[in-house]
Amino acid sequence: MKPPPFAYCRPETAEEAVHRLTEYGPDARVLAGGQSLLPLLNRRLLRPTALVDVGRIAALRGTGRHGGALHIGALTTHADLERATDPHLRTALPVVPETARLIGHLPVRLRGTIGGSLAHADPAAEWCLLAVLLDADVQALGPAGERTVPAAEFFTGAHRTALAPGELLTGVRIPRPAPTAAVAEYGFQPGSLPLVAAAAELVLDDGRITAARIAVGGAEDRPVRSAAAEQALLGGAPDARLLGHAAGLAAKALAPGADHRAGAGYRRDLVRTLVHRALADSLARCTPRLRPRFEARLQEASAP
């Protein structure tokens, strides 16, 4: 099918894009990489009054560091992050290029953008999951000026966000290094959107877990943190029993939905398995003697 008719404009600045979005009204849509939007248009699941193509706005592309925080422009592609050579990014936030590698196939990663993924707000999307795990801030520009929304408040439901009419997502800020964070996911085939994804970050001190973060995507209508599982890990000596217990708590606390791809029970089992795997991978990053096993798993996952 062909998309329905719509107006089209290609602004040169973020401010002009906001002006156009306001002018065309709440049914206007932002076109970035188009990897999520264009299929919806072609199937006529969306009928926008206008497309505001932000692809020329160079200021929205690229990464930068401010203190210990990493800023990623909304038009930065998945491939840009996958191939990033910044040594700080590779050591302080290695989960970012690794997560980019998990997204779709190469043509999708070359065109798709981190801002587009966050704004699309698919409950299983990798960037949405990682933003929640790392307490990222989503940055937006609207008619009233700039504002920042914590990722935990930005996703309000499946494909719904806190963006107001006329607002443009301009970037995401990850406030601190997370060298031990790891992501695990499962889909029916490589490159497909995962059924369930999990992310974890452990911090050890003197053989005990002093900080723990766990997030799950694809089980509910938005990515969520697992507070009970995180609390159960604190102060514990990391072993298979403790990680398995935390994974079980994470699965128990969720109310997975069912659809044509998978039932609720199957998704709950996936949550348990993937949280355990993400925790084990994060632990490997905390423990140098386990790092070769972690690196071998990464190489296996990325093999053609």
Tab-separated table of C-alpha atoms in Angstrom:
chain	number	residue	atom	x	y	z
A	1	MET	CA	0.000	0.000	0.000
A	2	LYS	CA	0.963	3.623	-0.405
A	3	PRO	CA	0.838	6.074	2.503
A	4	PRO	CA	-2.062	8.527	2.760
A	5	PRO	CA	-1.459	12.106	1.563
A	6	PHE	CA	0.319	14.498	3.924
A	7	ALA	CA	2.187	17.795	3.898
A	8	TYR	CA	5.994	17.631	4.039
A	9	CYS	CA	8.697	20.009	5.202
A	10	ARG	CA	12.412	19.727	5.919
A	11	PRO	CA	13.536	22.321	8.489
A	12	GLU	CA	17.164	23.317	8.943
A	13	THR	CA	17.103	23.870	12.733
A	14	ALA	CA	15.425	22.328	15.754
A	15	GLU	CA	13.637	25.616	16.432
A	16	GLU	CA	12.168	25.611	12.924
A	17	ALA	CA	11.071	22.001	13.387
A	18	VAL	CA	9.215	22.933	16.579
A	19	HIS	CA	7.552	25.832	14.758
A	20	ARG	CA	6.407	23.501	11.988
A	21	LEU	CA	5.114	20.881	14.427
A	22	THR	CA	3.111	23.567	16.194
A	23	GLU	CA	1.824	24.937	12.895
A	24	TYR	CA	0.642	21.552	11.590
A	25	GLY	CA	-0.962	20.518	14.870
A	26	PRO	CA	-0.987	17.403	17.049
A	27	ASP	CA	-1.360	14.990	14.123
A	28	ALA	CA	1.989	15.997	12.590
A	29	ARG	CA	4.803	13.459	12.902
A	30	VAL	CA	8.582	13.794	13.078
A	31	LEU	CA	10.557	11.884	10.447
A	32	ALA	CA	14.087	10.964	11.549
A	33	GLY	CA	15.443	7.654	10.229
A	34	GLY	CA	11.963	6.458	9.315
A	35	GLN	CA	12.587	2.815	10.252
A	36	SER	CA	9.503	2.683	12.502
A	37	LEU	CA	7.397	5.444	10.973
A	38	LEU	CA	7.463	4.532	7.273
A	39	PRO	CA	6.105	0.979	7.659
A	40	LEU	CA	3.210	2.375	9.690
A	41	LEU	CA	2.504	4.934	6.976
A	42	ASN	CA	2.650	2.375	4.186
A	43	ARG	CA	0.168	0.177	6.031
A	44	ARG	CA	-1.998	3.243	6.723
A	45	LEU	CA	-1.881	2.631	10.449
A	46	LEU	CA	-0.952	6.305	10.790
A	47	ARG	CA	-2.535	9.192	8.890
A	48	PRO	CA	-0.515	12.301	9.807
A	49	THR	CA	-1.393	15.765	8.598
A	50	ALA	CA	2.312	16.411	7.931
A	51	LEU	CA	5.785	14.938	8.176
A	52	VAL	CA	8.479	17.185	9.628
A	53	ASP	CA	11.747	15.724	8.329
A	54	VAL	CA	14.540	16.585	10.787
A	55	GLY	CA	17.249	14.675	8.898
A	56	ARG	CA	19.190	17.821	7.926
A	57	ILE	CA	19.623	19.143	11.461
A	58	ALA	CA	23.296	18.394	12.060
A	59	ALA	CA	23.180	19.771	15.602
A	60	LEU	CA	21.048	16.785	16.629
A	61	ARG	CA	23.665	14.230	15.595
A	62	GLY	CA	26.707	12.946	17.484
A	63	THR	CA	27.921	12.351	21.018
A	64	GLY	CA	29.639	14.535	23.590
A	65	ARG	CA	30.773	14.448	27.201
A	66	HIS	CA	29.983	16.956	29.921
A	67	GLY	CA	31.691	16.004	33.156
A	68	GLY	CA	30.902	12.353	33.734
A	69	ALA	CA	27.730	12.444	31.604
A	70	LEU	CA	27.372	11.265	28.017
A	71	HIS	CA	25.114	13.242	25.678
A	72	ILE	CA	23.778	11.535	22.538
A	73	GLY	CA	22.022	13.614	19.896
A	74	ALA	CA	18.627	12.379	18.762
A	75	LEU	CA	19.733	11.882	15.128
A	76	THR	CA	22.710	9.712	16.067
A	77	THR	CA	22.184	6.409	14.278
A	78	HIS	CA	22.476	2.969	15.809
A	79	ALA	CA	25.453	2.340	13.502
A	80	ASP	CA	27.148	5.546	14.719
A	81	LEU	CA	27.019	4.185	18.270
A	82	GLU	CA	27.921	0.639	17.277
A	83	ARG	CA	31.081	1.915	15.547
A	84	ALA	CA	31.974	4.644	18.043
A	85	THR	CA	35.732	4.845	18.618
A	86	ASP	CA	35.650	7.177	21.646
A	87	PRO	CA	37.789	5.316	24.221
A	88	HIS	CA	35.756	6.828	27.079
A	89	LEU	CA	32.535	5.401	25.630
A	90	ARG	CA	34.143	2.013	25.084
A	91	THR	CA	35.396	1.779	28.675
A	92	ALA	CA	32.832	3.751	30.697
A	93	LEU	CA	29.674	2.682	28.821
A	94	PRO	CA	30.532	-0.367	26.696
A	95	VAL	CA	26.881	-1.424	26.902
A	96	VAL	CA	25.985	1.413	24.487
A	97	PRO	CA	27.859	0.095	21.403
A	98	GLU	CA	26.944	-3.467	22.374
A	99	THR	CA	23.257	-2.579	22.546
A	100	ALA	CA	23.438	-0.797	19.192
A	101	ARG	CA	24.780	-4.023	17.675
A	102	LEU	CA	21.634	-5.888	18.788
A	103	ILE	CA	19.233	-3.636	16.880
A	104	GLY	CA	17.792	-4.937	13.615
A	105	HIS	CA	20.018	-5.587	10.631
A	106	LEU	CA	22.735	-3.320	9.228
A	107	PRO	CA	20.431	-1.314	6.888
A	108	VAL	CA	18.190	-0.534	9.862
A	109	ARG	CA	21.142	0.474	12.022
A	110	LEU	CA	22.483	2.747	9.279
A	111	ARG	CA	19.226	4.727	9.067
A	112	GLY	CA	17.497	4.282	12.409
A	113	THR	CA	18.215	6.802	15.176
A	114	ILE	CA	18.295	6.655	18.946
A	115	GLY	CA	15.856	9.570	19.159
A	116	GLY	CA	13.425	7.873	16.804
A	117	SER	CA	13.533	4.701	18.885
A	118	LEU	CA	12.926	6.555	22.150
A	119	ALA	CA	10.067	8.585	20.674
A	120	HIS	CA	8.473	5.456	19.140
A	121	ALA	CA	8.527	3.942	22.663
A	122	ASP	CA	8.126	0.291	21.776
A	123	PRO	CA	7.982	-1.580	25.109
A	124	ALA	CA	10.635	-4.066	23.929
A	125	ALA	CA	13.027	-1.588	22.279
A	126	GLU	CA	16.633	-1.789	23.441
A	127	TRP	CA	17.284	1.968	23.810
A	128	CYS	CA	14.117	2.439	25.903
A	129	LEU	CA	15.259	-0.379	28.201
A	130	LEU	CA	18.770	0.994	28.554
A	131	ALA	CA	17.512	4.533	29.228
A	132	VAL	CA	15.439	3.247	32.157
A	133	LEU	CA	18.270	1.099	33.541
A	134	LEU	CA	20.796	3.958	33.488
A	135	ASP	CA	18.486	6.728	34.753
A	136	ALA	CA	18.937	8.624	31.513
A	137	ASP	CA	17.342	12.017	30.900
A	138	VAL	CA	15.432	12.622	27.671
A	139	GLN	CA	15.856	16.148	26.331
A	140	ALA	CA	13.123	17.932	24.405
A	141	LEU	CA	12.551	21.301	22.752
A	142	GLY	CA	9.065	22.742	22.456
A	143	PRO	CA	7.201	26.022	22.066
A	144	ALA	CA	7.889	26.799	25.739
A	145	GLY	CA	11.617	26.064	25.424
A	146	GLU	CA	13.858	23.203	26.514
A	147	ARG	CA	13.041	20.655	29.185
A	148	THR	CA	14.399	17.370	30.490
A	149	VAL	CA	12.322	14.316	31.389
A	150	PRO	CA	13.732	11.375	33.376
A	151	ALA	CA	13.437	8.156	31.371
A	152	ALA	CA	11.373	6.556	34.152
A	153	GLU	CA	8.719	9.234	33.547
A	154	PHE	CA	9.158	9.611	29.789
A	155	PHE	CA	7.559	6.297	28.771
A	156	THR	CA	3.868	6.426	29.682
A	157	GLY	CA	2.645	3.304	27.861
A	158	ALA	CA	3.063	1.288	24.690
A	159	HIS	CA	4.109	3.796	21.992
A	160	ARG	CA	3.217	6.673	24.306
A	161	THR	CA	5.572	9.232	25.832
A	162	ALA	CA	5.550	12.404	27.882
A	163	LEU	CA	6.304	14.525	24.799
A	164	ALA	CA	3.751	17.325	24.513
A	165	PRO	CA	2.257	18.519	21.199
A	166	GLY	CA	4.833	20.527	19.301
A	167	GLU	CA	7.803	19.085	21.211
A	168	LEU	CA	10.819	17.595	19.488
A	169	LEU	CA	13.072	15.019	21.155
A	170	THR	CA	16.582	16.450	20.789
A	171	GLY	CA	18.815	14.054	22.697
A	172	VAL	CA	19.424	11.781	25.647
A	173	ARG	CA	21.806	12.260	28.565
A	174	ILE	CA	23.306	9.301	30.433
A	175	PRO	CA	24.439	10.855	33.713
A	176	ARG	CA	27.251	8.528	34.804
A	177	PRO	CA	29.584	5.745	33.707
A	178	ALA	CA	28.226	2.193	33.913
A	179	PRO	CA	31.150	-0.061	32.962
A	180	THR	CA	29.478	-3.242	34.255
A	181	ALA	CA	26.028	-2.832	32.650
A	182	ALA	CA	24.901	-5.632	30.328
A	183	VAL	CA	21.867	-6.417	28.143
A	184	ALA	CA	20.352	-9.815	27.254
A	185	GLU	CA	17.424	-10.364	24.906
A	186	TYR	CA	15.517	-13.034	23.007
A	187	GLY	CA	13.685	-12.809	19.684
A	188	PHE	CA	12.489	-15.379	17.212
A	189	GLN	CA	15.297	-14.584	14.799
A	190	PRO	CA	18.401	-12.355	14.677
A	191	GLY	CA	17.501	-8.760	13.932
A	192	SER	CA	13.877	-9.047	15.029
A	193	LEU	CA	12.443	-6.980	17.847
A	194	PRO	CA	12.929	-9.010	21.012
A	195	LEU	CA	10.022	-10.657	22.767
A	196	VAL	CA	11.678	-9.778	26.069
A	197	ALA	CA	14.895	-7.970	26.956
A	198	ALA	CA	16.622	-7.478	30.280
A	199	ALA	CA	19.431	-5.236	31.463
A	200	ALA	CA	21.432	-5.291	34.663
A	201	GLU	CA	24.212	-3.417	36.400
A	202	LEU	CA	26.039	-4.769	39.456
A	203	VAL	CA	28.704	-3.070	41.572
A	204	LEU	CA	30.899	-5.159	43.886
A	205	ASP	CA	33.006	-4.114	46.842
A	206	ASP	CA	35.031	-6.633	48.834
A	207	GLY	CA	33.096	-9.514	47.304
A	208	ARG	CA	29.647	-8.122	48.130
A	209	ILE	CA	27.043	-6.467	45.918
A	210	THR	CA	26.846	-2.824	46.911
A	211	ALA	CA	24.622	-1.586	44.089
A	212	ALA	CA	22.228	-3.345	41.716
A	213	ARG	CA	19.970	-2.215	38.909
A	214	ILE	CA	17.663	-4.426	36.860
A	215	ALA	CA	15.298	-3.373	34.079
A	216	VAL	CA	12.970	-5.457	31.895
A	217	GLY	CA	11.430	-4.597	28.528
A	218	GLY	CA	8.795	-6.366	26.463
A	219	ALA	CA	6.857	-7.828	29.400
A	220	GLU	CA	4.610	-4.857	30.183
A	221	ASP	CA	3.563	-1.717	28.313
A	222	ARG	CA	6.846	0.053	29.068
A	223	PRO	CA	10.322	-0.833	30.390
A	224	VAL	CA	10.308	-1.185	34.167
A	225	ARG	CA	12.836	-1.481	36.986
A	226	SER	CA	12.708	-4.503	39.320
A	227	ALA	CA	12.949	-2.949	42.785
A	228	ALA	CA	12.354	-6.156	44.769
A	229	ALA	CA	15.007	-8.048	42.829
A	230	GLU	CA	17.491	-5.194	43.212
A	231	GLN	CA	16.902	-5.059	46.957
A	232	ALA	CA	17.382	-8.815	47.303
A	233	LEU	CA	20.854	-8.564	45.772
A	234	LEU	CA	22.211	-5.814	48.019
A	235	GLY	CA	24.829	-6.985	50.477
A	236	GLY	CA	24.898	-10.499	49.085
A	237	ALA	CA	27.845	-12.500	47.876
A	238	PRO	CA	27.188	-13.050	44.162
A	239	ASP	CA	26.616	-16.686	43.250
A	240	ALA	CA	24.261	-18.646	41.012
A	241	ARG	CA	21.719	-19.139	43.816
A	242	LEU	CA	21.444	-15.420	44.600
A	243	LEU	CA	21.261	-14.391	40.952
A	244	GLY	CA	18.595	-17.014	40.305
A	245	HIS	CA	16.589	-15.823	43.302
A	246	ALA	CA	16.713	-12.226	42.066
A	247	ALA	CA	15.691	-13.308	38.564
A	248	GLY	CA	12.710	-15.160	40.006
A	249	LEU	CA	11.644	-12.082	41.971
A	250	ALA	CA	11.883	-9.934	38.834
A	251	ALA	CA	9.653	-12.345	36.914
A	252	LYS	CA	7.151	-12.687	39.770
A	253	ALA	CA	6.686	-8.923	40.103
A	254	LEU	CA	5.597	-8.454	36.476
A	255	ALA	CA	2.262	-8.995	34.774
A	256	PRO	CA	3.298	-9.937	31.219
A	257	GLY	CA	0.832	-9.510	28.417
A	258	ALA	CA	-0.073	-12.115	25.800
A	259	ASP	CA	-0.328	-11.631	22.039
A	260	HIS	CA	-0.022	-13.632	18.821
A	261	ARG	CA	3.724	-14.029	19.365
A	262	ALA	CA	3.822	-15.377	22.916
A	263	GLY	CA	1.671	-16.114	25.944
A	264	ALA	CA	2.040	-14.502	29.361
A	265	GLY	CA	3.609	-17.584	30.949
A	266	TYR	CA	6.224	-17.882	28.226
A	267	ARG	CA	7.144	-14.225	28.605
A	268	ARG	CA	7.475	-14.639	32.374
A	269	ASP	CA	9.854	-17.562	31.843
A	270	LEU	CA	11.860	-15.419	29.434
A	271	VAL	CA	12.080	-12.638	32.018
A	272	ARG	CA	13.523	-15.053	34.569
A	273	THR	CA	16.066	-16.468	32.114
A	274	LEU	CA	17.151	-13.145	30.642
A	275	VAL	CA	17.446	-11.314	33.951
A	276	HIS	CA	19.645	-14.154	35.214
A	277	ARG	CA	21.762	-13.916	32.055
A	278	ALA	CA	22.095	-10.118	32.257
A	279	LEU	CA	23.100	-10.368	35.911
A	280	ALA	CA	25.685	-13.037	35.127
A	281	ASP	CA	27.119	-10.945	32.311
A	282	SER	CA	27.300	-7.875	34.542
A	283	LEU	CA	28.980	-9.943	37.247
A	284	ALA	CA	31.550	-11.073	34.679
A	285	ARG	CA	32.396	-7.441	34.083
A	286	CYS	CA	32.861	-6.923	37.820
A	287	THR	CA	35.116	-9.982	38.135
A	288	PRO	CA	38.211	-9.977	35.905
A	289	ARG	CA	38.580	-13.781	35.981
A	290	LEU	CA	35.118	-14.130	34.408
A	291	ARG	CA	35.687	-11.520	31.690
A	292	PRO	CA	36.965	-13.980	29.014
A	293	ARG	CA	33.694	-15.917	29.315
A	294	PHE	CA	31.717	-12.692	28.847
A	295	GLU	CA	33.778	-11.626	25.824
A	296	ALA	CA	33.364	-15.072	24.257
A	297	ARG	CA	29.587	-14.773	24.605
A	298	LEU	CA	29.641	-11.368	22.902
A	299	GLN	CA	31.665	-12.720	19.986
A	300	GLU	CA	29.306	-15.670	19.619
A	301	ALA	CA	26.254	-13.406	19.658
A	302	SER	CA	27.696	-11.140	16.963
A	303	ALA	CA	28.844	-13.920	14.629
A	304	PRO	CA	26.975	-14.055	11.291
